[in-house]
Amino acid sequence: MAALWLFTVTILCCFPKLPLYIQAMPPPNPIKCNSSTNICTLQNSYAVWGDRKECQVVQNSIIYPTNEEELRLAVANANKKRLKVKVVTKFSHTIPKLACPSNNNNNNSSLIISTERYDSIIDVDVENLSVTADAGVGLRAMIDRVAAFGLSLVASPYWEGVSVGGMISTGAHGSSWWGKGGSMHDHVIGMRLIVPAKQSQGYAQVVEVKGQDPLLRAAKVSLGVLGVISKVTLSLERGFKRSVTYNFTNDDDFEHEFMDLAKRHEFADIQWYPSRHTVVYRNDDRVPINTPGDGVNDFLGFQQNSVLVSQSLRATERSFENSKSVKGKCILASSFVGYKKTTANGLKNNNLIFTNYPVIGHQSKIQTSGSCLYSSPTRKDLTCPWDPRIKGLFFFETTSIIPAHKFPDFIRDIKTLLDLNPENFCGVDMYNGFLFRFVKSSDAYLGQSEDSIVVDFNYYRSDDPKTPRLNEDVWEEVEQIAFFKYGGKPHWGKNRKVAFLGVDKKFGNNFNKFIEAKNLLDPQKMFSTEWSDEILFGSNNKFGDGCALEGECICSEDRHCNPVDGYFCRPGLVYDQARVCRYSIGIYH
Ligand SMILES: Cc1cc2nc3c(=O)[nH]c(=O)nc-3n(C[C@H](O)[C@H](O)[C@H](O)COP(=O)(O)OP(=O)(O)OC[C@H]3O[C@@H](n4cnc5c(N)ncnc54)[C@H](O)[C@@H]3O)c2cc1C
Ligand SMILES: *[C@@H]1O[C@H](CO)[C@@H](O)[C@H](O)[C@H]1NC(C)=O
Ligand SMILES: *[C@@H]1O[C@H](CO)[C@@H](O)[C@H](O)[C@H]1NC(C)=O
Ligand SMILES: *[C@@H]1O[C@H](CO)[C@@H](O)[C@H](O)[C@H]1NC(C)=O
Ligand SMILES: *[C@@H]1O[C@H](CO)[C@@H](O)[C@H](O)[C@H]1NC(C)=O
Ligand SMILES: *[C@@H]1O[C@H](CO)[C@@H](O)[C@H](O)[C@H]1NC(C)=O
């Protein structure tokens, strides 16, 4: 997401006729029901699943428990009736279709449990430095409660719109190689799960997992396939502040400097804008709670934008796509990076504006952000830039987690690809470039077995699945270099289907242990679906026309791309085992 309103003036001049939608603007509910048919559609926060197909459920098969016993009864009833069960959260941010219970939901064969109203309890245990929260509690609410007791949650994802249950289920993370590290699940010390049980046990029971119980290693990152998470206990530390400075510098040697950065700064990360030859080091350290400073992190990409601006940016991007204007994208990328530098990516010294580094503020105000989540009393025309109701930004999010020792070679390959034509990378630099974050080795079966770098980049997704994107081949090659040449593991809550190919083997014996735990807790596979199987077992067998364009397959024939529009299946330029859809008109004709 970009620094949108910088371009208001430019954009207003060129797209004066865009409609302005006026509505109440917190993000939409993921469940939408049609009152005449009683059929509901379940969506993620972008309103488009990876496969673009809808997920439908019958209205009366969605329930909204408010306490643990209601949750247990819901699972018990579903078990009695042999229904498939999936949990949906208030906003449902995960891109793979993990939350969908069944493809044929209008025959009453499934149950959706929403945790939207299961969010009342947040127990802070000051003596033992821990917090126990209901699974539906939002990250922001939990952080604020913890801070009110003078304590801090050390790790968190950068986006505060997630729920406690949802974020750990997909392995969500922030960035740190210090202490327990940047992954949320590595701060989990206990959980309460609702799992199916025998009739004699009331069809469902609460299982408490904590301490050294191997089930905790399975349950900490479980993609929702072990059972329903009722409560999560996370460890806390004494309250602290943070001091943040962004250092915009050249990208000559960052693949060697990253180790040092992560060792010197507790909450370091790196943004890389390859077409600009720029990296941004986040020098971010813990400072004592009494250090002066009331700064906040209001990350630009998660700020509210006017509907008009988001739509205009999308229209501009679409027009550059249609005219294959790499140059147009480069101009925007250059301006956005400049804007981010002057605004420090949305850091604000005294809650108002950015004036100077370092920005010092309470951990609770720096660790995560998401001001676009909240409706504004004065402006009803502001939303998150990707809000699906306004047809604003629409993009893919590729996130590959690469072992630290392979990172320098990975970057060298990307730099080789970059040197062939730096402008090819302007399309990601319009978003956040590449974001590199640090996660430590974890004992979670579906976590990282060694200290790793999370590589994250966003890029244009077409309105129409059969329309290729500009520099399609470049993004596909980067994706395949990350996941296949360097064995990157996928972030479970993001990515296109190809990222999950062969994922089971990447986890080795830990994968088998996870499946054992799953079979133990859910022998009837109540919580497994064709989509959770697809992600977990990384299978790929749908080779329809154009499948590679949306990352549903790796191309092996031209028809997997779009030969009519001039996109053919070709080897990679740097990684010759890659197979990518490349625009070849003009080269061969
Ligand atoms: C704008 C944006 C920014 C993001 N930033 C980051 C980031 O900085 N770092 C990062 O790691 N990720 C990030 N993500 C990804 C996000 O953190 C994950 O997708 C996360 O899982 C979303 O949490 P949620 O509460 O929306 O859960 P959902 O997406 O609703 O749920 C995730 C999965 O867990 C299951 N589930 C949820 N609750 C329960 C429960 N109580 N019991 C059993 N199963 C359950 C669901 O069925 C689903 O399969 C971002 C996503 C977006 C859209
Ligand atoms: C609800 O379903 C009916 C019948 O299929 C359809 O005609 C109507 O357009 C739907 N309403 C909405 C809001 O989608
Ligand atoms: C409902 O559909 C599912 C998926 O197609 C199928 O497995 C199940 O048997 C069906 N249930 C009934 C009661 O027809
Ligand atoms: C699903 O169940 C509801 C009542 O629980 C019933 O009204 C409806 O007809 C059922 N639908 C199907 C397709 O069986
Ligand atoms: C802290 O933990 C100990 C041991 O688990 C427990 O006995 C004690 O009750 C806890 N303290 C509080 C305030 O809950
Ligand atoms: C920014 O980082 C570069 C590369 O590590 C370093 O040479 C430079 O001194 C840093 N600048 C500041 C202001 O810290």
XYZ file of C-alpha atoms and ligand atoms in Angstrom:
712
model
C 0.000 0.000 0.000
C 1.308 3.312 -0.837
C 1.372 6.891 0.167
C -1.838 7.518 -1.593
C -2.904 11.016 -0.934
C 0.314 12.507 -2.168
C -1.214 11.940 -5.557
C -4.613 13.368 -4.878
C -3.903 16.436 -6.945
C -2.402 14.590 -9.898
C -5.069 11.976 -9.828
C -8.045 14.297 -9.469
C -6.969 16.040 -12.625
C -6.995 12.831 -14.617
C -9.888 10.842 -13.220
C -12.536 13.382 -12.339
C -15.543 11.166 -12.847
C -15.004 8.435 -10.286
C -18.040 7.853 -8.105
C -17.724 8.744 -4.449
C -19.324 6.173 -2.192
C -20.567 7.487 1.111
C -21.032 4.815 3.756
C -19.983 3.877 7.271
C -16.502 2.643 6.866
C -14.940 0.154 9.269
C -14.039 -3.000 7.288
C -16.988 -5.097 6.108
C -18.144 -8.211 7.910
C -16.795 -11.324 6.171
C -20.242 -12.923 6.249
C -22.935 -11.512 3.978
C -26.389 -13.022 3.939
C -29.173 -12.774 1.437
C -32.380 -12.588 3.450
C -34.570 -13.922 0.680
C -32.540 -17.084 0.099
C -30.940 -17.467 3.571
C -27.705 -18.232 1.783
C -24.621 -16.436 3.089
C -21.283 -15.813 1.464
C -18.086 -16.021 3.491
C -15.224 -13.813 2.333
C -11.809 -12.699 3.498
C -10.948 -9.039 4.021
C -10.212 -8.582 0.317
C -13.502 -10.299 -0.567
C -11.607 -12.629 -2.897
C -10.147 -15.986 -1.987
C -7.021 -17.323 -3.674
C -9.132 -19.324 -6.116
C -11.688 -16.483 -6.566
C -14.526 -18.938 -5.989
C -17.210 -18.161 -3.464
C -17.725 -19.919 -0.174
C -21.394 -20.312 0.688
C -23.165 -21.332 3.865
C -26.743 -21.494 5.017
C -27.656 -18.655 7.348
C -28.793 -20.860 10.219
C -25.506 -22.758 10.186
C -23.575 -19.761 11.492
C -23.415 -19.302 15.223
C -22.008 -16.614 17.470
C -20.984 -18.014 20.869
C -20.101 -15.555 23.625
C -18.483 -17.869 26.170
C -16.563 -21.126 26.360
C -19.545 -23.320 27.218
C -21.501 -22.048 24.198
C -18.449 -22.773 22.105
C -18.227 -26.299 23.502
C -21.936 -26.938 22.881
C -21.575 -25.768 19.287
C -18.790 -28.261 18.654
C -20.749 -30.992 20.464
C -23.846 -30.436 18.315
C -21.793 -30.391 15.166
C -20.063 -33.603 16.181
C -23.409 -35.269 16.922
C -24.618 -34.281 13.439
C -21.277 -35.057 11.765
C -20.877 -31.541 10.391
C -17.714 -29.896 9.101
C -16.748 -27.027 11.392
C -14.717 -23.899 10.663
C -14.053 -20.769 12.706
C -14.513 -17.331 11.198
C -13.251 -14.184 12.897
C -14.532 -10.634 12.921
C -12.541 -9.549 9.846
C -11.142 -12.800 8.407
C -7.829 -11.633 6.972
C -6.382 -14.893 5.736
C -6.084 -15.172 1.970
C -6.035 -18.977 1.465
C -9.522 -20.424 1.806
C -8.853 -22.043 5.176
C -12.004 -20.740 6.831
C -14.447 -22.244 4.332
C -16.166 -25.385 5.685
C -17.400 -27.051 2.496
C -18.102 -26.467 -1.139
C -21.613 -27.736 -0.848
C -22.832 -25.830 2.141
C -26.385 -25.362 1.152
C -27.161 -28.930 2.182
C -26.688 -28.174 5.912
C -23.525 -30.256 6.189
C -21.388 -27.649 7.897
C -21.195 -25.209 10.743
C -19.436 -21.880 10.972
C -18.486 -20.636 14.404
C -17.864 -16.912 14.445
C -15.638 -15.577 17.221
C -16.847 -12.041 16.554
C -18.757 -11.958 19.866
C -16.422 -14.250 21.798
C -14.219 -11.408 22.928
C -15.110 -10.354 26.452
C -12.367 -11.847 28.608
C -8.813 -10.537 28.769
C -7.211 -11.680 32.045
C -3.886 -10.100 32.873
C -1.843 -12.066 35.425
C 0.546 -9.419 36.715
C 2.326 -11.732 39.128
C 3.117 -14.357 36.499
C 3.527 -11.917 33.608
C 0.940 -13.420 31.294
C -2.374 -12.629 29.643
C -5.173 -15.046 28.809
C -7.692 -13.896 26.225
C -10.778 -15.289 24.510
C -9.919 -16.292 20.945
C -12.087 -13.576 19.405
C -10.359 -10.728 21.248
C -8.766 -8.253 18.861
C -5.027 -7.677 19.036
C -5.482 -3.955 19.777
C -7.827 -4.614 22.705
C -5.390 -7.114 24.196
C -2.401 -4.794 23.810
C -4.234 -1.880 25.422
C -5.365 -3.998 28.380
C -1.861 -5.320 28.946
C -0.433 -1.786 28.744
C -2.961 -0.584 31.327
C -1.289 -2.954 33.789
C 2.133 -1.501 32.982
C 3.154 -4.559 30.971
C 4.019 -5.219 27.333
C 3.393 -7.921 24.823
C 6.767 -8.152 23.132
C 5.845 -9.505 19.680
C 2.939 -8.755 17.372
C 2.107 -8.663 13.701
C 2.337 -5.173 12.174
C -1.398 -5.116 11.470
C -3.660 -4.775 14.507
C -6.856 -5.912 12.792
C -6.307 -9.580 13.675
C -7.832 -11.708 16.438
C -5.929 -13.662 19.078
C -7.072 -17.034 17.716
C -6.643 -16.122 14.053
C -3.180 -14.671 14.275
C -1.552 -17.631 15.991
C -3.375 -20.099 13.730
C -1.449 -18.928 10.657
C 1.880 -18.230 12.368
C 1.605 -14.445 12.254
C 4.705 -12.518 13.291
C 6.400 -9.181 13.710
C 10.186 -8.947 13.609
C 12.861 -9.883 16.143
C 15.710 -12.295 16.679
C 15.935 -11.374 20.353
C 14.395 -13.206 23.315
C 11.519 -15.429 22.236
C 11.612 -13.819 18.797
C 9.188 -12.102 16.450
C 6.563 -14.830 16.000
C 3.384 -14.545 18.022
C 3.156 -18.281 18.656
C 6.542 -18.348 20.356
C 5.029 -16.228 23.119
C 2.137 -18.655 23.663
C 2.482 -20.537 26.944
C -0.927 -22.144 27.171
C -4.116 -22.733 25.218
C -7.591 -24.105 25.718
C -8.980 -26.002 22.744
C -12.428 -27.436 22.118
C -12.161 -30.794 20.398
C -14.695 -33.475 19.482
C -15.241 -36.214 22.082
C -17.178 -39.446 22.521
C -20.887 -39.418 23.276
C -20.099 -40.415 26.880
C -18.010 -37.255 27.219
C -20.742 -35.022 25.841
C -19.521 -35.000 22.214
C -17.005 -32.212 22.821
C -14.461 -31.382 25.485
C -12.081 -28.662 26.542
C -8.432 -29.644 26.354
C -5.880 -27.535 28.156
C -2.378 -27.588 26.706
C 0.562 -25.870 28.345
C 4.187 -26.143 29.394
C 6.128 -28.934 27.715
C 3.055 -30.796 26.431
C 3.910 -31.770 22.831
C 0.310 -30.951 21.898
C 1.149 -27.301 22.510
C 3.790 -27.542 19.792
C 1.044 -28.662 17.427
C -1.668 -26.283 18.653
C 0.394 -23.084 18.578
C 0.240 -22.930 14.772
C -2.605 -25.146 13.658
C -4.385 -23.571 10.629
C -7.660 -24.241 12.433
C -7.491 -27.998 11.778
C -6.993 -29.296 15.335
C -10.171 -27.944 16.879
C -11.524 -24.609 18.043
C -9.151 -22.411 20.010
C -11.043 -21.088 22.989
C -8.394 -19.214 24.964
C -4.773 -18.308 24.471
C -2.237 -17.464 27.186
C 0.712 -15.321 26.116
C 3.760 -14.345 28.117
C 4.388 -10.678 28.889
C 7.267 -8.515 30.015
C 7.535 -5.358 32.107
C 6.334 -2.327 30.168
C 8.832 -0.563 27.919
C 9.116 2.061 25.245
C 10.790 1.901 21.864
C 13.045 4.241 19.979
C 12.762 4.018 16.191
C 14.869 5.499 13.404
C 14.558 4.643 9.718
C 17.842 4.829 7.848
C 17.236 5.193 4.092
C 20.473 4.137 2.446
C 21.819 2.355 -0.644
C 21.270 -1.347 -1.161
C 24.858 -2.315 -2.061
C 25.577 -4.629 0.806
C 22.437 -5.247 2.820
C 22.574 -8.996 2.199
C 25.660 -8.988 4.408
C 24.601 -6.307 6.882
C 21.270 -7.884 7.876
C 22.790 -10.191 10.510
C 24.496 -7.347 12.249
C 21.361 -5.189 12.101
C 19.197 -7.921 13.644
C 21.751 -8.485 16.386
C 22.153 -4.820 17.223
C 18.473 -3.792 17.157
C 15.810 -5.801 18.931
C 12.971 -4.917 16.533
C 14.930 -4.421 13.312
C 13.484 -4.971 9.871
C 14.516 -3.991 6.342
C 12.514 -2.588 3.459
C 14.094 -2.906 0.045
C 13.016 -0.851 -2.959
C 15.038 -2.618 -5.647
C 14.225 -0.283 -8.540
C 15.402 2.634 -6.373
C 18.508 0.779 -5.152
C 17.357 1.788 -1.702
C 17.071 -0.098 1.562
C 15.552 1.208 4.755
C 17.038 -0.114 7.950
C 14.707 0.005 10.902
C 16.859 0.781 13.911
C 14.336 -0.006 16.579
C 15.308 -0.603 20.195
C 13.735 -1.071 23.574
C 14.234 1.902 25.911
C 13.174 2.333 29.557
C 9.545 3.189 30.204
C 10.465 6.564 31.677
C 12.225 7.767 28.507
C 10.447 10.928 27.304
C 8.397 10.542 24.134
C 4.803 9.944 23.168
C 5.334 8.753 19.622
C 3.067 6.461 17.619
C 3.480 4.232 14.638
C 0.607 4.953 12.245
C 1.970 3.002 9.278
C 1.074 4.758 6.023
C -0.246 1.652 4.309
C -2.739 1.034 7.125
C -4.022 4.619 7.352
C -7.438 5.686 6.169
C -7.583 6.908 2.625
C -10.321 8.735 0.844
C -12.293 6.381 -1.329
C -11.638 8.590 -4.301
C -7.879 8.397 -3.888
C -7.809 4.606 -3.495
C -9.970 4.212 -6.577
C -7.878 6.648 -8.544
C -4.657 4.925 -7.649
C -6.160 1.624 -8.752
C -7.340 3.218 -11.990
C -3.878 4.643 -12.601
C -2.232 1.316 -11.917
C -4.706 -0.439 -14.180
C -4.043 2.012 -16.988
C -0.264 1.479 -16.667
C -0.943 -2.257 -16.811
C -3.091 -1.939 -19.922
C -0.587 0.257 -21.714
C 2.358 -1.832 -20.389
C 3.871 1.331 -18.982
C 6.778 0.272 -16.802
C 7.926 3.891 -16.828
C 4.629 5.078 -15.365
C 4.999 2.645 -12.497
C 8.577 3.778 -11.936
C 7.508 7.403 -11.618
C 4.935 6.465 -8.993
C 7.386 4.169 -7.200
C 9.968 6.936 -7.016
C 7.462 9.437 -5.633
C 6.081 6.988 -3.098
C 9.508 6.100 -1.749
C 10.318 9.803 -1.443
C 7.055 10.407 0.369
C 7.695 7.558 2.775
C 11.054 9.054 3.593
C 9.640 12.486 4.434
C 6.816 11.000 6.505
C 8.936 8.288 8.178
C 6.438 5.670 6.962
C 3.815 7.099 9.293
C 5.790 7.408 12.521
C 4.604 10.440 14.493
C 6.598 12.071 17.272
C 3.862 13.370 19.502
C 0.882 11.571 18.151
C 0.437 14.226 15.459
C 3.170 14.532 12.875
C 6.678 13.360 12.158
C 9.271 15.971 13.001
C 12.518 14.151 13.762
C 14.233 10.894 14.660
C 14.259 9.012 16.879
C 10.556 8.528 17.409
C 10.118 7.289 20.960
C 6.853 5.874 22.178
C 5.233 3.203 24.271
C 5.531 -0.343 22.954
C 1.735 -0.498 22.652
C 1.773 2.470 20.258
C 4.723 1.330 18.179
C 4.379 -2.441 17.884
C 1.380 -2.552 15.538
C -1.005 -0.222 13.746
C -4.158 -0.006 11.665
C -5.934 3.337 11.966
C -8.068 2.531 8.903
C -9.937 -0.035 11.022
C -11.823 2.627 12.889
C -14.627 4.760 11.569
C -13.989 8.440 11.595
C -16.681 10.632 13.166
C -16.209 13.419 10.660
C -15.331 11.632 7.434
C -17.484 8.793 6.182
C -15.561 8.506 2.931
C -12.392 7.055 4.434
C -11.467 3.359 4.356
C -8.587 0.932 4.277
C -7.183 1.275 0.745
C -8.036 -2.339 -0.130
C -11.645 -2.145 1.102
C -13.490 -4.439 -1.324
C -16.632 -2.266 -1.294
C -14.869 0.569 -3.076
C -12.866 -1.281 -5.735
C -9.607 0.237 -4.537
C -6.273 -1.565 -4.302
C -6.204 -5.251 -5.195
C -2.963 -7.193 -4.981
C -1.225 -10.479 -4.310
C 0.819 -10.968 -1.140
C 3.696 -13.378 -1.467
C 5.458 -14.268 1.770
C 8.308 -16.766 1.877
C 10.289 -17.587 4.997
C 13.926 -18.320 4.194
C 16.604 -19.698 6.562
C 19.071 -16.926 7.442
C 22.101 -18.751 6.044
C 20.494 -18.932 2.590
C 19.414 -15.300 2.558
C 22.589 -13.760 1.024
C 22.438 -16.149 -1.958
C 18.734 -15.527 -2.374
C 19.336 -11.775 -2.522
C 22.235 -12.229 -4.928
C 19.895 -14.049 -7.321
C 17.264 -11.324 -7.038
C 19.939 -8.693 -7.649
C 21.043 -10.580 -10.786
C 17.449 -10.532 -12.004
C 17.214 -6.866 -11.062
C 20.349 -5.933 -12.982
C 18.824 -7.293 -16.202
C 16.357 -4.414 -15.991
C 15.822 -2.535 -12.717
C 12.602 -0.957 -14.014
C 10.947 -4.368 -13.991
C 10.784 -4.041 -10.215
C 8.923 -0.726 -10.087
C 5.637 -2.618 -9.727
C 6.533 -3.850 -6.217
C 8.140 -0.577 -5.245
C 4.773 1.108 -5.670
C 3.684 -1.062 -2.761
C 6.165 -1.737 0.042
C 9.019 -3.098 -2.024
C 10.336 -6.174 -0.273
C 9.847 -6.229 3.476
C 12.309 -8.429 5.368
C 11.476 -9.407 8.921
C 13.253 -11.611 11.440
C 11.757 -14.690 13.099
C 13.574 -17.054 15.429
C 13.643 -20.810 15.351
C 10.531 -22.188 16.988
C 9.410 -25.425 18.584
C 6.000 -25.152 16.877
C 5.685 -28.080 14.452
C 4.466 -25.734 11.702
C 6.835 -22.930 12.708
C 10.422 -22.282 11.597
C 13.041 -24.832 12.576
C 15.837 -22.253 12.298
C 16.359 -18.497 12.527
C 14.859 -17.094 9.355
C 14.024 -14.037 7.299
C 10.442 -13.450 6.223
C 10.395 -12.070 2.686
C 7.186 -10.252 1.888
C 6.085 -8.438 -1.283
C 2.825 -7.217 -2.776
C 1.985 -6.710 -6.421
C -0.896 -5.948 -8.730
C -3.670 -8.495 -9.126
C -5.943 -8.088 -12.145
C -9.671 -7.676 -11.830
C -9.991 -10.525 -14.296
C -8.128 -13.780 -13.512
C -7.203 -14.382 -17.166
C -5.466 -11.027 -17.578
C -1.684 -11.277 -17.112
C 0.134 -8.556 -15.190
C 3.036 -6.356 -16.177
C 6.320 -8.163 -15.447
C 4.369 -11.288 -14.629
C 7.473 -13.364 -15.353
C 9.590 -11.441 -12.861
C 7.226 -11.999 -9.905
C 6.791 -15.647 -10.817
C 10.538 -16.140 -10.994
C 11.110 -14.422 -7.648
C 8.352 -16.577 -6.168
C 9.890 -19.791 -7.518
C 13.431 -18.780 -6.494
C 12.198 -18.149 -2.964
C 10.052 -21.246 -2.521
C 11.876 -23.829 -4.621
C 15.503 -22.846 -5.113
C 15.962 -21.696 -1.500
C 13.280 -23.886 0.074
C 11.353 -20.970 1.569
C 8.345 -21.920 3.669
C 5.054 -20.175 3.001
C 3.360 -17.866 5.484
C 0.200 -19.903 6.142
C -2.078 -16.869 6.028
C -0.912 -15.356 2.745
C 0.375 -16.497 -0.645
C -0.874 -18.055 -3.851
C -1.390 -21.768 -4.151
C 1.991 -22.498 -5.773
C 3.738 -21.391 -2.600
C 2.354 -24.469 -0.828
C 3.642 -27.028 -3.347
C 5.556 -29.737 -1.514
C 5.286 -27.840 1.755
C 4.861 -31.009 3.826
C 8.376 -32.152 2.933
C 9.884 -28.842 3.987
C 8.785 -29.488 7.560
C 10.235 -33.003 7.707
C 9.373 -35.055 10.751
C 7.676 -32.108 12.458
C 5.038 -32.335 9.773
C 4.337 -35.953 10.683
C 4.100 -35.006 14.337
C 1.597 -32.311 13.480
C -0.539 -34.782 11.536
C -0.361 -37.247 14.444
C -1.680 -34.565 16.794
C -4.427 -33.730 14.287
C -5.479 -37.376 14.034
C -5.481 -37.671 17.799
C -7.606 -34.578 18.464
C -9.871 -34.727 15.411
C -9.984 -38.330 14.175
C -13.180 -37.724 12.157
C -11.584 -34.762 10.304
C -14.381 -32.409 11.338
C -11.994 -29.480 11.017
C -10.364 -30.513 7.730
C -11.614 -29.484 4.307
C -10.437 -29.789 0.731
C -8.840 -26.334 1.085
C -7.033 -27.028 4.330
C -5.770 -30.271 2.745
C -4.669 -28.353 -0.334
C -2.613 -25.947 1.781
C -1.301 -28.447 4.304
C -0.372 -31.207 1.886
C 0.725 -28.812 -0.838
C -0.821 -30.751 -3.658
C -1.380 -29.245 -7.058
C -3.396 -30.905 -9.723
C -5.549 -28.284 -11.369
C -3.988 -27.330 -14.675
C -6.707 -25.248 -16.265
C -6.054 -22.677 -18.976
C -4.418 -19.595 -17.480
C -3.809 -21.317 -14.135
C -0.310 -19.843 -13.737
C -1.579 -16.269 -13.945
C -3.189 -16.541 -10.533
C -0.567 -18.816 -9.035
C -2.899 -21.818 -9.134
C -0.147 -23.756 -10.943
C 3.373 -23.447 -12.314
C 3.095 -23.377 -16.075
C 4.358 -26.262 -18.150
C 2.463 -25.397 -21.338
C 1.661 -22.079 -22.980
C -2.047 -22.506 -22.319
C -1.320 -22.217 -18.590
C -0.362 -18.622 -19.360
C -2.199 -16.538 -21.910
C -0.782 -17.181 -25.393
C -3.534 -15.138 -27.052
C -2.269 -12.029 -25.257
C 1.354 -12.941 -25.969
C 2.242 -14.606 -22.650
C 4.062 -17.925 -23.094
C 5.511 -20.448 -20.652
C 9.294 -19.868 -20.556
C 12.280 -20.762 -18.336
C 13.457 -18.280 -15.732
C 16.215 -15.836 -16.596
C 18.291 -16.467 -13.473
C 16.811 -19.693 -12.125
C 16.576 -21.823 -15.232
C 14.370 -24.401 -13.537
C 11.685 -21.771 -13.044
C 8.753 -21.816 -15.472
C 7.110 -18.468 -15.863
C 4.611 -16.679 -18.089
C 6.574 -14.193 -20.155
C 5.308 -11.590 -22.581
C 7.153 -12.452 -25.763
C 5.558 -10.475 -28.569
C 8.144 -8.219 -30.118
C 10.938 -10.563 -29.180
C 9.896 -13.398 -31.472
C 7.901 -11.455 -34.044
C -3.589 -5.832 5.931
C -2.974 -7.090 6.465
C -1.770 -7.017 7.150
C -1.178 -8.175 7.662
N -0.013 -8.051 8.340
C 0.593 -9.160 8.820
C 1.812 -9.091 9.549
O 2.350 -7.998 9.791
N 2.385 -10.248 9.952
C 1.810 -11.454 9.712
O 2.371 -12.468 10.084
N 0.644 -11.555 9.065
C 0.031 -10.440 8.609
N -1.141 -10.558 7.929
C -1.763 -11.883 7.825
C -2.637 -12.127 9.065
O -1.930 -11.888 10.250
C -3.087 -13.562 9.174
O -3.769 -13.848 8.011
C -3.933 -13.832 10.425
O -4.183 -15.203 10.523
C -5.245 -13.115 10.371
O -5.913 -13.239 11.601
P -7.499 -13.160 11.670
O -7.833 -12.904 13.094
O -8.032 -12.261 10.649
O -7.852 -14.669 11.384
P -8.616 -15.406 10.182
O -7.982 -15.056 8.909
O -10.060 -15.206 10.313
O -8.299 -16.912 10.597
C -7.095 -17.563 10.279
C -7.306 -19.067 10.263
O -7.426 -19.533 11.593
C -8.691 -20.120 11.814
N -9.127 -19.651 13.120
C -9.339 -18.385 13.510
N -9.715 -18.349 14.803
C -9.739 -19.625 15.233
C -10.080 -20.250 16.466
N -10.484 -19.547 17.528
N -10.015 -21.610 16.544
C -9.628 -22.347 15.472
N -9.310 -21.796 14.287
C -9.365 -20.466 14.171
C -9.577 -19.661 10.680
O -10.554 -20.639 10.368
C -8.585 -19.531 9.564
O -8.336 -20.789 9.031
C -1.780 -9.425 7.432
C -2.981 -9.510 6.726
C -3.581 -8.355 6.254
C -4.877 -8.471 5.523
C -30.763 -12.542 -3.044
O -31.131 -13.693 -3.783
C -32.150 -13.460 -4.730
C -32.590 -14.806 -5.312
O -31.489 -15.520 -5.834
C -31.620 -12.506 -5.784
O -32.607 -12.235 -6.735
C -31.209 -11.208 -5.102
O -30.594 -10.347 -6.043
C -30.216 -11.488 -3.980
N -29.980 -10.261 -3.244
C -28.757 -9.772 -3.056
C -28.672 -8.527 -2.241
O -27.745 -10.327 -3.496
C -23.534 -32.446 1.617
O -22.467 -32.195 0.738
C -21.246 -32.787 1.110
C -20.176 -32.291 0.164
O -20.554 -32.469 -1.166
C -21.402 -34.311 1.086
O -20.186 -34.901 1.487
C -22.477 -34.685 2.080
O -22.712 -36.055 2.018
C -23.773 -33.935 1.771
N -24.686 -34.161 2.873
C -25.946 -34.488 2.695
C -26.743 -34.667 3.959
O -26.436 -34.622 1.593
C -31.377 -26.838 6.292
O -31.954 -26.809 7.593
C -33.020 -25.896 7.763
C -33.545 -25.953 9.178
O -32.550 -26.307 10.080
C -34.149 -26.236 6.804
O -35.142 -25.248 6.897
C -33.602 -26.262 5.380
O -34.617 -26.684 4.491
C -32.439 -27.215 5.265
N -31.889 -27.139 3.919
C -31.583 -28.220 3.198
C -31.079 -27.971 1.798
O -31.686 -29.346 3.640
C 1.012 -17.757 39.172
O 1.365 -19.063 38.798
C 1.388 -19.969 39.883
C 1.937 -21.292 39.390
O 1.324 -21.646 38.183
C -0.010 -20.086 40.458
O -0.009 -20.975 41.546
C -0.503 -18.724 40.893
O -1.838 -18.804 41.295
C -0.380 -17.732 39.746
N -0.712 -16.405 40.195
C -1.841 -15.801 39.880
C -2.010 -14.417 40.407
O -2.696 -16.331 39.193
C 22.756 4.121 7.535
O 23.249 2.842 7.212
C 24.467 2.871 6.472
C 24.794 1.453 6.065
O 24.874 0.626 7.190
C 25.560 3.506 7.318
O 26.765 3.569 6.583
C 25.115 4.905 7.707
O 26.070 5.457 8.585
C 23.752 4.868 8.383
N 23.285 6.231 8.588
C 22.864 6.657 9.744
C 22.394 8.079 9.797
O 22.862 5.951 10.744
